[in-house]
Coordinates of C-alpha atoms in Angstrom, one line a residue:
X1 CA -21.7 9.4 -7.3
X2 CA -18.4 8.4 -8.1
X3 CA -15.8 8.5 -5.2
X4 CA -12.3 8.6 -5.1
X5 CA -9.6 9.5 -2.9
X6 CA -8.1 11.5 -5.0
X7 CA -11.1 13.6 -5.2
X8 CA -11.8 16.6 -3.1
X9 CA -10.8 19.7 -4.4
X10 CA -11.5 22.9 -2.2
X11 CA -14.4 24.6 -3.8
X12 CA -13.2 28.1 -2.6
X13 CA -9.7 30.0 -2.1
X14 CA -10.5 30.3 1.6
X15 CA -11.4 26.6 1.8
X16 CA -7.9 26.0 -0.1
X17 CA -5.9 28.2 2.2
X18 CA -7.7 26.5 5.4
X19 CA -6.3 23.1 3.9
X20 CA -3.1 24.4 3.2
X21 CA -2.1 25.6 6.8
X22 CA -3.7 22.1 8.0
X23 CA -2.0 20.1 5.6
X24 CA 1.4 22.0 7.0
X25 CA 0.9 21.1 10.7
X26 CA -0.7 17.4 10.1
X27 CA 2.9 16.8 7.7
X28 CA 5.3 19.1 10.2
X29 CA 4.0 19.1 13.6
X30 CA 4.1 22.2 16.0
X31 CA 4.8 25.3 14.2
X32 CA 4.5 28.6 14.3
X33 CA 2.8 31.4 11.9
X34 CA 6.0 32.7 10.6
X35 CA 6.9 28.8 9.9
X36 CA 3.7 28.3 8.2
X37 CA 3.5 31.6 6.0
X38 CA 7.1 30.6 4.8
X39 CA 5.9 27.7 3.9
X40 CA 2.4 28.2 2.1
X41 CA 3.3 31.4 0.5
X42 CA 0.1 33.4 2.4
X43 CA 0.9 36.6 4.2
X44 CA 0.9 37.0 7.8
X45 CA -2.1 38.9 7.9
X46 CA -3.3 36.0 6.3
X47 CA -2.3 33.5 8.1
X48 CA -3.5 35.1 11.1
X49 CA -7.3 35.8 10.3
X50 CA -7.1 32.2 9.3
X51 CA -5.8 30.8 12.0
X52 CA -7.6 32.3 14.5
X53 CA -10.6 30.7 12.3
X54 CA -9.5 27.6 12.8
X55 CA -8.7 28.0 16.5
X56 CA -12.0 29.3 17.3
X57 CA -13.5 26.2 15.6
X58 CA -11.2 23.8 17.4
X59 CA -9.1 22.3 14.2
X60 CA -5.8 24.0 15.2
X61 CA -4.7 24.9 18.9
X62 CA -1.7 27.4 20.3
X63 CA 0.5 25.5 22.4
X64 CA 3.1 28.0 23.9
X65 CA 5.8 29.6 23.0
X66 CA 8.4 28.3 20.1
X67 CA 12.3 29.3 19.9
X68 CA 12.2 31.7 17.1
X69 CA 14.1 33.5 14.6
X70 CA 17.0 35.8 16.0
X71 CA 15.6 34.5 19.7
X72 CA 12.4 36.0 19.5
X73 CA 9.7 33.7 21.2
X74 CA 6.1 32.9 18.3
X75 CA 3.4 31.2 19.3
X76 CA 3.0 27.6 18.2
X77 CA -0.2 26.0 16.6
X78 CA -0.9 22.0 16.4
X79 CA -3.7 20.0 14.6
X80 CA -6.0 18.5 17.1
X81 CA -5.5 15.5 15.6
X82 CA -7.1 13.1 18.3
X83 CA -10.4 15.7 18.4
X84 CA -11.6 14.3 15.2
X85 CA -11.9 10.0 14.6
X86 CA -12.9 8.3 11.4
X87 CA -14.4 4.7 11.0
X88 CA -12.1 2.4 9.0
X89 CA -13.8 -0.6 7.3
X90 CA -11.5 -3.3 5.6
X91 CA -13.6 -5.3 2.9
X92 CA -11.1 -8.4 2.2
X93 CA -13.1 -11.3 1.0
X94 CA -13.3 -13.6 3.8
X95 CA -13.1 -10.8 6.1
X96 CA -14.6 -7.4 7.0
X97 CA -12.7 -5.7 9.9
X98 CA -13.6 -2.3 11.4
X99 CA -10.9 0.2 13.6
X100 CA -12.1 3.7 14.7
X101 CA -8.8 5.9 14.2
X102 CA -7.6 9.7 15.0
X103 CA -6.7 12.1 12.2
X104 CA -3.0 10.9 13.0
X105 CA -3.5 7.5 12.1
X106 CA -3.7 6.2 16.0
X107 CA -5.8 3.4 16.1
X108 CA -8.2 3.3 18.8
X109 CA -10.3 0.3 18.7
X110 CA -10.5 -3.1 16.1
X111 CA -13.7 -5.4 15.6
X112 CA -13.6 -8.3 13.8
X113 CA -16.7 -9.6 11.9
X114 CA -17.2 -13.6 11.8
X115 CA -15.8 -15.1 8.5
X116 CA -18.1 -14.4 5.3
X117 CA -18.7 -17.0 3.1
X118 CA -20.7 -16.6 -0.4
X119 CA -24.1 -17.4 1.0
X120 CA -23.6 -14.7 4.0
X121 CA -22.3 -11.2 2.3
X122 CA -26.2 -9.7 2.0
X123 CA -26.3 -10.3 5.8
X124 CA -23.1 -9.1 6.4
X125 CA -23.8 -5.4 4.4
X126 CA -26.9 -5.4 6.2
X127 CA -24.8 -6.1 10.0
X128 CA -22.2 -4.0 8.9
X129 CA -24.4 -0.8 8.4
X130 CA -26.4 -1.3 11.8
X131 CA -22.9 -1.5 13.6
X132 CA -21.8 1.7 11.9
X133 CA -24.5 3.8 12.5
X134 CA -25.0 2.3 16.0
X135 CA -20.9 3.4 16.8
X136 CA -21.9 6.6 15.1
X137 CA -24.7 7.5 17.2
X138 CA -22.4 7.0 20.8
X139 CA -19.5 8.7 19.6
X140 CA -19.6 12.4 18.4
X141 CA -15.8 12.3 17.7
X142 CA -16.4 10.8 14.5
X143 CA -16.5 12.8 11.6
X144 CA -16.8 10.2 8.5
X145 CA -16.2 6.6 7.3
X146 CA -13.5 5.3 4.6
X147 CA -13.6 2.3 3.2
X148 CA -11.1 0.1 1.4
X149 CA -12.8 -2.8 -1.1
X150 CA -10.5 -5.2 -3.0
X151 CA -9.9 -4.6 -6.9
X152 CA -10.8 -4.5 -9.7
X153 CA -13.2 -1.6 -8.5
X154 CA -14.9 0.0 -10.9
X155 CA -15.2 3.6 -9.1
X156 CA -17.2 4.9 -11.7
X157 CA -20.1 2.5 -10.7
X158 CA -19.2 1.3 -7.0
X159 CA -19.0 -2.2 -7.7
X160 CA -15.7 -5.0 -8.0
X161 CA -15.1 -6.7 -11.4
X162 CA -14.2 -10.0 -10.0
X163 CA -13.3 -11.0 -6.4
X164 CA -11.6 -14.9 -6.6
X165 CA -13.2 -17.0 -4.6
X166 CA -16.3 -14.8 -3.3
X167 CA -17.9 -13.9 -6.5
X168 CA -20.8 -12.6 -4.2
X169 CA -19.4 -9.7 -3.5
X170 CA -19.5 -8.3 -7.1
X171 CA -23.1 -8.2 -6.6
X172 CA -22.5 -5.3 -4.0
X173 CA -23.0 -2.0 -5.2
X174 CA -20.7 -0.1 -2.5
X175 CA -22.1 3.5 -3.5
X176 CA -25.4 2.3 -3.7
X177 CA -25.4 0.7 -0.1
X178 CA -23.3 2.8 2.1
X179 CA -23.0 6.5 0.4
X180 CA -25.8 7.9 2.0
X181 CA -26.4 5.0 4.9
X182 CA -24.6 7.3 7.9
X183 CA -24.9 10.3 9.2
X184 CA -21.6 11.4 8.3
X185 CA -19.8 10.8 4.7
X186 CA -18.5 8.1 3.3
X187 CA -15.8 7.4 1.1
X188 CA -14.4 4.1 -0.8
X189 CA -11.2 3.4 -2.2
X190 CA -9.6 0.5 -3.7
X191 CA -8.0 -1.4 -1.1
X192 CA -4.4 -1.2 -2.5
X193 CA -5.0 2.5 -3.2
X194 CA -5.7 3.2 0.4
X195 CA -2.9 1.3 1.6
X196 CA -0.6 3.2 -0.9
X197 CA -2.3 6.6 1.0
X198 CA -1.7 5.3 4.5
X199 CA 1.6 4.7 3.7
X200 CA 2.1 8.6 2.7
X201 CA 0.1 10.1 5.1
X202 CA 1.0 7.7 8.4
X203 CA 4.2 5.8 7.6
X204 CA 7.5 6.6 8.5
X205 CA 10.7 7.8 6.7
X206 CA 8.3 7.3 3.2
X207 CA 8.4 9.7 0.5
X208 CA 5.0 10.3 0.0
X209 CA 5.7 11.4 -4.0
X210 CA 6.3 8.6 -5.0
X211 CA 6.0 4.8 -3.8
X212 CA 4.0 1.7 -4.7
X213 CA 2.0 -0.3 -2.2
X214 CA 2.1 -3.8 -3.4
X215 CA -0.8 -5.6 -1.1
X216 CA -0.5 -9.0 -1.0
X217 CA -3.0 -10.7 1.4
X218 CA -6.2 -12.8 -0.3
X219 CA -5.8 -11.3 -3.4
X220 CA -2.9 -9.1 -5.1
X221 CA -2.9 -5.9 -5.7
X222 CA -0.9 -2.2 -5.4
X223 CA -1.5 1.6 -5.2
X224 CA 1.1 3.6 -6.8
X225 CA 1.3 7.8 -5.9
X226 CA 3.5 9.7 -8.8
X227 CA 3.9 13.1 -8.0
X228 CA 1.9 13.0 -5.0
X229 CA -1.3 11.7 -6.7
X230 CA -2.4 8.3 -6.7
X231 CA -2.6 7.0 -10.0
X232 CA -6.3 5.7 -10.6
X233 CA -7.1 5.3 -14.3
X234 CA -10.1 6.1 -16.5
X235 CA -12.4 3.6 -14.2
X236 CA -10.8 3.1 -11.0
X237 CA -9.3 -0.2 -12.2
X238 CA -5.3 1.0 -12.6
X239 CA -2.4 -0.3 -11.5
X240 CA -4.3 -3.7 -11.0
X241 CA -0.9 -6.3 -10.9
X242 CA -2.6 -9.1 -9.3
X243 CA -4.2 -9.6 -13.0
X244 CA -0.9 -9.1 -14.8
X245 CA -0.1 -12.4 -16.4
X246 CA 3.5 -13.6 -15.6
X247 CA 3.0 -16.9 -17.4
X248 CA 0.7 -16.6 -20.1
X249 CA 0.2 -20.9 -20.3
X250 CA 0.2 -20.6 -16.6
X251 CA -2.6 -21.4 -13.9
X252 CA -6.6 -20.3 -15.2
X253 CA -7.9 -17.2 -13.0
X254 CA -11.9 -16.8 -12.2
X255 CA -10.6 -13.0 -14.0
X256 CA -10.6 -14.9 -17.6
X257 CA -6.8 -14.9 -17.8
X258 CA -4.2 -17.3 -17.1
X259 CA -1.1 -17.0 -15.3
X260 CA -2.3 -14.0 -12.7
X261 CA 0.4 -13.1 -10.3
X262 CA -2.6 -13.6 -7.5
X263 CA -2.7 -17.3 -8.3
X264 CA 0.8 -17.7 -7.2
X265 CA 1.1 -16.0 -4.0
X266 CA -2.1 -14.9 -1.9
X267 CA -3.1 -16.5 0.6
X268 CA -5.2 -19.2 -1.6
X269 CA -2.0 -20.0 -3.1
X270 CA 0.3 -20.5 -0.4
X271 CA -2.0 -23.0 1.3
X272 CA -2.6 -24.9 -2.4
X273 CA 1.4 -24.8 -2.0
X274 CA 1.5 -26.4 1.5
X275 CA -1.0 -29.4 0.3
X276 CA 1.1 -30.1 -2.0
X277 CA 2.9 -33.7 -1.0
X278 CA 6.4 -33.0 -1.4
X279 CA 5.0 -30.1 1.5
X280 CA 2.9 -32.1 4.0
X281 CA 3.2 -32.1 7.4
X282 CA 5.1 -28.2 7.1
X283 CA 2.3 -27.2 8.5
X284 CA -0.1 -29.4 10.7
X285 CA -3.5 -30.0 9.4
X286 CA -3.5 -27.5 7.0
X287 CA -6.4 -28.5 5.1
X288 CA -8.5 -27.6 7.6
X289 CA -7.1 -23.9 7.7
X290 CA -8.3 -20.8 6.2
X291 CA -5.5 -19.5 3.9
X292 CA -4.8 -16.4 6.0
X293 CA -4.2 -18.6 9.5
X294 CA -2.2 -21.5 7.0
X295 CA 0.6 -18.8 5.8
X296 CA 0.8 -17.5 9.4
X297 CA 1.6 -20.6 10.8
X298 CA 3.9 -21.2 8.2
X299 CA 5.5 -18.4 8.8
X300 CA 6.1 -19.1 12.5
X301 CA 7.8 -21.8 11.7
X302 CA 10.1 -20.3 8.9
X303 CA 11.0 -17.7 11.7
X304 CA 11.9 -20.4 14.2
X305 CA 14.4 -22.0 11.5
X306 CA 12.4 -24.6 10.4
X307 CA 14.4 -25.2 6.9
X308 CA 11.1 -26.7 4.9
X309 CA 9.1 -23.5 6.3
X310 CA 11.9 -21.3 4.5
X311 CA 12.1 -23.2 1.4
X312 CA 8.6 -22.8 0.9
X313 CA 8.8 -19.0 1.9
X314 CA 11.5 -18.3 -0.7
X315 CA 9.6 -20.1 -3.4
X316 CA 6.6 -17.8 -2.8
X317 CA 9.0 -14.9 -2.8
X318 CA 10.4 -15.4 -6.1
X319 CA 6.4 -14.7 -7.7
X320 CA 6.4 -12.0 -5.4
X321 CA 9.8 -10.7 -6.7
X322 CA 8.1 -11.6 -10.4
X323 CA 5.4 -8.5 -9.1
X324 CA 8.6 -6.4 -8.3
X325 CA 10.3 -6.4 -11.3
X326 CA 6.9 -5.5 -13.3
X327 CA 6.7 -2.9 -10.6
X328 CA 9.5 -1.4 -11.2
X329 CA 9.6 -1.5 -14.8
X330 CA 6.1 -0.4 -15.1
X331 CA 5.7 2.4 -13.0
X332 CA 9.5 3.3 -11.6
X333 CA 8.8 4.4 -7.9
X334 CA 11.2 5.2 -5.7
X335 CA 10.0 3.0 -3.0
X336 CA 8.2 -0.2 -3.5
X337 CA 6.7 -1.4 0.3
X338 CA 5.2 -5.1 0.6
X339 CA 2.1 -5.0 3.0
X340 CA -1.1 -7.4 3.8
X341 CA -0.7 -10.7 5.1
X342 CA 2.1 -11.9 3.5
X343 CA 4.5 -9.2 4.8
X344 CA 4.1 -11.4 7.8
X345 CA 7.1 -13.5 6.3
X346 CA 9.5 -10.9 7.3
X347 CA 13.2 -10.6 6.3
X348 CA 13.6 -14.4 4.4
X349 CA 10.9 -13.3 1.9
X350 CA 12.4 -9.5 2.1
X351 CA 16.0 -11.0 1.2
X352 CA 14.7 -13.7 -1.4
X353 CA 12.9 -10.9 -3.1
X354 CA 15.6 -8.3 -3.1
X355 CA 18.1 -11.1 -5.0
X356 CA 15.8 -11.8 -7.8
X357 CA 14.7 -8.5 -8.4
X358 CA 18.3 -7.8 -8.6
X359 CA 19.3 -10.5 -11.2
X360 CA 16.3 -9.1 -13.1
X361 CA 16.2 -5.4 -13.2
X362 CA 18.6 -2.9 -14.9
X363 CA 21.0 -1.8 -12.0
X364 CA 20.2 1.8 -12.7
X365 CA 16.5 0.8 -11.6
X366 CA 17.2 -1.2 -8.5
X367 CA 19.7 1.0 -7.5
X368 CA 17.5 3.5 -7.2
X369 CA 14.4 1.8 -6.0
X370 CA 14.0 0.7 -2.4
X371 CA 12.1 -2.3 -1.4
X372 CA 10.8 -2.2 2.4
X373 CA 8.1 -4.2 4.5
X374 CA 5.1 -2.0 5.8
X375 CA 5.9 -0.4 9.2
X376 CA 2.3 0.7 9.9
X377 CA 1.4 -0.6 13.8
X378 CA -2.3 -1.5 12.5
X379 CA -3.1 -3.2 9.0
X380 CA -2.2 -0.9 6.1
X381 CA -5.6 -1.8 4.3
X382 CA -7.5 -0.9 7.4
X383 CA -5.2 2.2 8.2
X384 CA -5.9 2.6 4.9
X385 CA -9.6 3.0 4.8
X386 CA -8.9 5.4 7.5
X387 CA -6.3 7.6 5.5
X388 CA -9.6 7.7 2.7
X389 CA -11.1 9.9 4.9
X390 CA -8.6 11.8 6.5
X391 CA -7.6 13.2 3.5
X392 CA -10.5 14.3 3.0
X393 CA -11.0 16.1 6.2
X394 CA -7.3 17.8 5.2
X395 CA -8.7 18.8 1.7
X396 CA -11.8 19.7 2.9
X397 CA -12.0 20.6 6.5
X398 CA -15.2 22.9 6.5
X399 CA -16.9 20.0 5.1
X400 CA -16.8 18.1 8.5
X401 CA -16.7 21.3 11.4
X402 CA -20.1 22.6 11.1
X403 CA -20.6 26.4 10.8
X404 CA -16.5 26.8 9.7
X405 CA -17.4 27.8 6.2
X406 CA -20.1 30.0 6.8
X407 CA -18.8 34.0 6.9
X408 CA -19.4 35.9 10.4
X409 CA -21.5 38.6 10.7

């Protein structure tokens, strides 16, 4: 039962070749058969009996003609992107956020659940399926669900190691609950892994081979694609930095370690930051806040200028700079793009970051590594959950248009 993004392999050469021609037009646009055979390799003849598959079952559309080659006019095709939609469910702690979303990443609609606590996370799975299959059931566009769960997740059994501060939640078995609970299938990724995947598949002027998503929201963590493939490990757990000690006699974590890079800047620890007394009154009765709505308003005020607001934003920016320079020395991508809820902090934390990683790194590596804020429009961990299932529909499309896959007679 074990589910991974990464996972999907066609199961036949025709299946393969369908994926191929819609991977082309999801990544390149309008295009015509000529552009497309170029491309994949496939011959026109090809190319056509495939297309004109994938026409008839409404994946792919003509849409007039294209300027070709010596002047000749071709016919363009286009992925009906906005034909198919996918339910997007965010599983962060405190919060569980749902967004219904087009095959181009579009969002159409965001709910918000209540906050969880401990006591309420049975109640919540339980809410959670019922709103699923009730959105199911009133819209035929959708064609499966991804969802995004925070690390360590063990893929190989469906469950999270250890979640800080809502140790409930390891008690969920994910596969066990919500595999088979909807009429349509369902896939779960780590939350930093998904966010890594929106970022390939929806974010712009990304290179999509290689780039680290380094979440940092209520917990830490980062997806990292080498090659084009996320990077996932033995048991799901890889590439798990918000458990990477960076001071080894530093702060205890409910993981077992001491000195976790989460225990210095998620949300938790910003707000244990602004109760500190050389930091009271930064943010107005702070202690009363949920971390998440703490660092926002703290954040507000760095943006407005407020000089305490941007001392305390650079001093969370130099752990997050910490995660950096083990990013880049651990896993050398060419792009390394902050995301979640501390993002938020914009271009003081951006600049503060940039600077220590610099002091820090070789210049060879920072030269050649980028480091850039999320540009998604929606959440990246809820786009995310959303680009879990796309890419399934684009490695598997006969999987989700009934009748594609089965020969004519």
């Amino acid at each position: 039962m074990k589910q991974s993004a990464s996972e999907g392999t066609p199961s036949s050469m025709s299946e393969l070749n369908r994926s191929r021609i819609i991977n082309f037009l999801f990544h390149h646009g309008i295009s015509s058969r000529a552009q497309i055979a170029k491309a994949t390799g496939l011959t026109a003849a090809a190319i056509t009996k495939i297309t004109a598959r994938l026409i008839e079952y409404g994946v792919i559309s003509e849409t007039g003609d294209l300027e070709g080659a010596l002047n000749r006019r071709s016919i363009g095709l286009r992925l009906n992107n906005a034909r198919y939609q996918v339910i997007a469910v965010k599983f962060a702690r405190s919060l569980v956020q749902i967004g219904i979303f087009d095959l181009s990443g579009s969002c159409k609609e965001i709910h918000d659940f209540p906050p969880i606590h401990n006591n309420d996370v049975v109640d919540a799975v339980m809410n959670l399926k019922q709103y699923i299959n009730e959105t199911i059931a009133r819209n035929g566009s959708i064609v499966a669900v991804g969802m995004a769960v925070p690390g360590p997740y063990l893929s190989d059994e469906g469950r999270i190691a250890s979640v800080t501060t809502m140790q409930m939640w390891e008690k969920v078995n994910f596969l066990r609950e919500f595999h088979d609970a909807f009429a349509v299938p369902t896939f779960i990724e780590h939350d930093a892994r998904s966010g890594a995947l929106a970022q390939s598949l929806f974010g712009s002027q990304i290179d999509g081979n290689s780039l680290a998503y380094y979440l940092i929201g209520e917990g830490v963590g980062m997806g990292v694609i080498d090659g084009g493939a996320l990077i996932c490990g033995s048991r799901g757990t890889a590439t798990e930095i918000g458990h990477i000690s960076i001071d080894v006699d530093g702060k205890p974590c409910e993981c077992g370690n001491f000195g976790c890079l989460e225990c210095y800047c998620s949300t938790r620890a910003v707000k244990e930051m602004l109760l500190k007394p050389e930091n009271r009154g930064i943010v107005e009765h702070v202690e009363t806040l949920l971390p998440r709505e703490a660092c926002k308003r703290l954040f507000v005020k760095s943006s407005a200028g407020s000089a305490k607001a941007q001392r305390v934003v650079r001093e969370i920016s130099r752990y997050i700079a910490y995660g950096c320079v083990n990013i880049i020395n651990g896993y050398n991508p060419r792009q390394i793009i902050i995301g979640d809820i501390l993002s938020q902090a914009g271009q003081t934390m951006l600049d503060e970051v940039k600077r220590i990683v610099a002091e820090r790194v070789l210049p060879e590596l920072m030269d050649s590594t980028s480091i850039v804020l999320s540009d998604l429009p929606t959440d990246a961990t809820l786009t995310g959950a959303a680009a879990v299932a796309t890419n399934q529909f684009l490695r598997n499309p006969s999987r989700f248009v009934e009748g594609m896959d089965t020969p004519k007679r």
